[in-house]
């Protein structure tokens, strides 16, 4: 993989880490508490992020 493509993969992986943190912050922002339903959604998102990260790591 050329260095420009590698750079884009690294940027995508960094963005996923930011997404993970921001989703949790957003869930608690509305009422200060993360509900059970919100936690379920966060877990689904994190699972999808993890799967995507694994696939992207394979490309490196």
Short mmCIF file of N, CA and C in Angstrom, two decimals:
data_model
loop_
_atom_site.label_atom_id
_atom_site.label_comp_id
_atom_site.label_asym_id
_atom_site.label_seq_id
_atom_site.Cartn_x
_atom_site.Cartn_y
_atom_site.Cartn_z
N UNK A 1 0.86 -1.17 0.00
CA UNK A 1 0.00 0.00 0.00
C UNK A 1 0.91 1.24 0.00
N UNK A 2 0.58 2.19 -0.83
CA UNK A 2 1.42 3.39 -0.87
C UNK A 2 1.19 4.25 0.37
N UNK A 3 2.11 5.15 0.61
CA UNK A 3 2.08 5.91 1.87
C UNK A 3 0.88 6.84 1.98
N UNK A 4 0.32 7.27 0.86
CA UNK A 4 -0.85 8.15 0.91
C UNK A 4 -2.09 7.36 1.33
N UNK A 5 -2.20 6.16 0.78
CA UNK A 5 -3.31 5.30 1.19
C UNK A 5 -3.16 4.90 2.65
N UNK A 6 -1.95 4.60 3.06
CA UNK A 6 -1.68 4.24 4.45
C UNK A 6 -2.07 5.39 5.38
N UNK A 7 -1.77 6.59 4.96
CA UNK A 7 -2.12 7.76 5.74
C UNK A 7 -3.64 7.88 5.91
N UNK A 8 -4.38 7.60 4.86
CA UNK A 8 -5.84 7.67 4.94
C UNK A 8 -6.40 6.58 5.85
N UNK A 9 -5.81 5.40 5.81
CA UNK A 9 -6.22 4.33 6.71
C UNK A 9 -5.97 4.75 8.15
N UNK A 10 -4.81 5.31 8.42
CA UNK A 10 -4.49 5.78 9.78
C UNK A 10 -5.46 6.88 10.22
N UNK A 11 -5.81 7.78 9.32
CA UNK A 11 -6.78 8.84 9.64
C UNK A 11 -8.13 8.25 9.98
N UNK A 12 -8.55 7.24 9.23
CA UNK A 12 -9.84 6.59 9.49
C UNK A 12 -9.83 5.93 10.87
N UNK A 13 -8.73 5.26 11.20
CA UNK A 13 -8.64 4.61 12.51
C UNK A 13 -8.67 5.63 13.65
N UNK A 14 -8.01 6.74 13.46
CA UNK A 14 -8.04 7.81 14.46
C UNK A 14 -9.45 8.38 14.60
N UNK A 15 -10.12 8.55 13.50
CA UNK A 15 -11.49 9.05 13.54
C UNK A 15 -12.42 8.11 14.30
N UNK A 16 -12.19 6.82 14.18
CA UNK A 16 -13.00 5.85 14.90
C UNK A 16 -12.81 5.98 16.40
N UNK A 17 -11.60 6.24 16.83
CA UNK A 17 -11.35 6.43 18.26
C UNK A 17 -12.09 7.67 18.76
N UNK A 18 -12.08 8.71 17.96
CA UNK A 18 -12.79 9.93 18.31
C UNK A 18 -14.29 9.68 18.36
N UNK A 19 -14.80 8.94 17.39
CA UNK A 19 -16.22 8.60 17.36
C UNK A 19 -16.63 7.85 18.61
N UNK A 20 -15.83 6.89 19.01
CA UNK A 20 -16.13 6.09 20.20
C UNK A 20 -16.29 6.98 21.43
N UNK A 21 -15.36 7.90 21.62
CA UNK A 21 -15.43 8.80 22.78
C UNK A 21 -16.60 9.77 22.68
N UNK A 22 -16.82 10.31 21.49
CA UNK A 22 -17.86 11.33 21.33
C UNK A 22 -19.26 10.74 21.46
N UNK A 23 -19.45 9.48 21.06
CA UNK A 23 -20.75 8.84 21.20
C UNK A 23 -21.14 8.73 22.67
N UNK A 24 -20.19 8.31 23.49
CA UNK A 24 -20.48 8.18 24.91
C UNK A 24 -20.76 9.55 25.54
N UNK A 25 -19.99 10.54 25.16
CA UNK A 25 -20.22 11.89 25.69
C UNK A 25 -21.59 12.42 25.26
N UNK A 26 -21.96 12.16 24.02
CA UNK A 26 -23.25 12.63 23.52
C UNK A 26 -24.40 11.95 24.24
N UNK A 27 -24.24 10.67 24.56
CA UNK A 27 -25.31 9.94 25.26
C UNK A 27 -25.57 10.52 26.64
N UNK A 28 -24.54 10.96 27.32
CA UNK A 28 -24.74 11.50 28.67
C UNK A 28 -25.06 13.00 28.66
N UNK A 29 -24.91 13.63 27.53
CA UNK A 29 -25.09 15.09 27.45
C UNK A 29 -26.54 15.52 27.67
N UNK A 30 -27.51 14.78 27.17
CA UNK A 30 -28.90 15.23 27.23
C UNK A 30 -29.47 15.29 28.65
N UNK A 31 -29.19 14.26 29.46
CA UNK A 31 -29.73 14.27 30.82
C UNK A 31 -28.70 13.93 31.89
N UNK A 32 -27.45 13.79 31.49
CA UNK A 32 -26.39 13.52 32.44
C UNK A 32 -26.22 12.05 32.80
N UNK A 33 -27.08 11.21 32.26
CA UNK A 33 -27.04 9.78 32.58
C UNK A 33 -27.12 8.98 31.28
N UNK A 34 -26.35 7.90 31.22
CA UNK A 34 -26.44 7.01 30.06
C UNK A 34 -27.44 5.92 30.41
N UNK A 35 -28.55 5.91 29.69
CA UNK A 35 -29.61 4.93 29.96
C UNK A 35 -29.20 3.55 29.46
N UNK A 36 -30.01 2.55 29.84
CA UNK A 36 -29.76 1.19 29.39
C UNK A 36 -29.82 1.10 27.87
N UNK A 37 -30.80 1.74 27.30
CA UNK A 37 -30.98 1.72 25.84
C UNK A 37 -29.80 2.40 25.14
N UNK A 38 -29.38 3.52 25.67
CA UNK A 38 -28.22 4.20 25.10
C UNK A 38 -26.96 3.34 25.22
N UNK A 39 -26.80 2.64 26.33
CA UNK A 39 -25.63 1.79 26.50
C UNK A 39 -25.65 0.64 25.51
N UNK A 40 -26.82 0.09 25.25
CA UNK A 40 -26.94 -0.98 24.25
C UNK A 40 -26.51 -0.46 22.88
N UNK A 41 -26.96 0.75 22.55
CA UNK A 41 -26.59 1.34 21.27
C UNK A 41 -25.09 1.61 21.21
N UNK A 42 -24.52 2.10 22.29
CA UNK A 42 -23.08 2.35 22.34
C UNK A 42 -22.31 1.05 22.14
N UNK A 43 -22.76 -0.01 22.78
CA UNK A 43 -22.09 -1.30 22.64
C UNK A 43 -22.14 -1.82 21.20
N UNK A 44 -23.28 -1.62 20.54
CA UNK A 44 -23.40 -2.03 19.13
C UNK A 44 -22.44 -1.23 18.25
N UNK A 45 -22.38 0.06 18.52
CA UNK A 45 -21.47 0.92 17.76
C UNK A 45 -20.02 0.51 18.00
N UNK A 46 -19.68 0.25 19.23
CA UNK A 46 -18.30 -0.16 19.56
C UNK A 46 -17.95 -1.50 18.90
N UNK A 47 -18.91 -2.38 18.85
CA UNK A 47 -18.68 -3.67 18.20
C UNK A 47 -18.41 -3.47 16.71
N UNK A 48 -19.18 -2.60 16.08
CA UNK A 48 -18.98 -2.30 14.66
C UNK A 48 -17.63 -1.62 14.44
N UNK A 49 -17.27 -0.72 15.33
CA UNK A 49 -15.98 -0.04 15.22
C UNK A 49 -14.84 -1.05 15.33
N UNK A 50 -14.96 -1.97 16.28
CA UNK A 50 -13.92 -2.98 16.47
C UNK A 50 -13.77 -3.85 15.23
N UNK A 51 -14.88 -4.27 14.66
CA UNK A 51 -14.82 -5.09 13.43
C UNK A 51 -14.15 -4.32 12.30
N UNK A 52 -14.52 -3.06 12.15
CA UNK A 52 -13.94 -2.25 11.09
C UNK A 52 -12.44 -2.04 11.31
N UNK A 53 -12.07 -1.78 12.57
CA UNK A 53 -10.64 -1.59 12.89
C UNK A 53 -9.84 -2.83 12.54
N UNK A 54 -10.36 -4.00 12.86
CA UNK A 54 -9.66 -5.25 12.54
C UNK A 54 -9.44 -5.39 11.04
N UNK A 55 -10.47 -5.07 10.28
CA UNK A 55 -10.35 -5.17 8.81
C UNK A 55 -9.34 -4.17 8.27
N UNK A 56 -9.35 -2.97 8.82
CA UNK A 56 -8.41 -1.95 8.36
C UNK A 56 -6.97 -2.32 8.73
N UNK A 57 -6.79 -2.92 9.89
CA UNK A 57 -5.46 -3.34 10.33
C UNK A 57 -4.90 -4.40 9.39
N UNK A 58 -5.76 -5.23 8.82
CA UNK A 58 -5.32 -6.26 7.89
C UNK A 58 -4.71 -5.64 6.63
N UNK A 59 -5.13 -4.44 6.30
CA UNK A 59 -4.66 -3.77 5.09
C UNK A 59 -3.26 -3.19 5.25
N UNK A 60 -2.85 -2.97 6.47
CA UNK A 60 -1.55 -2.33 6.71
C UNK A 60 -0.40 -3.18 6.27
#
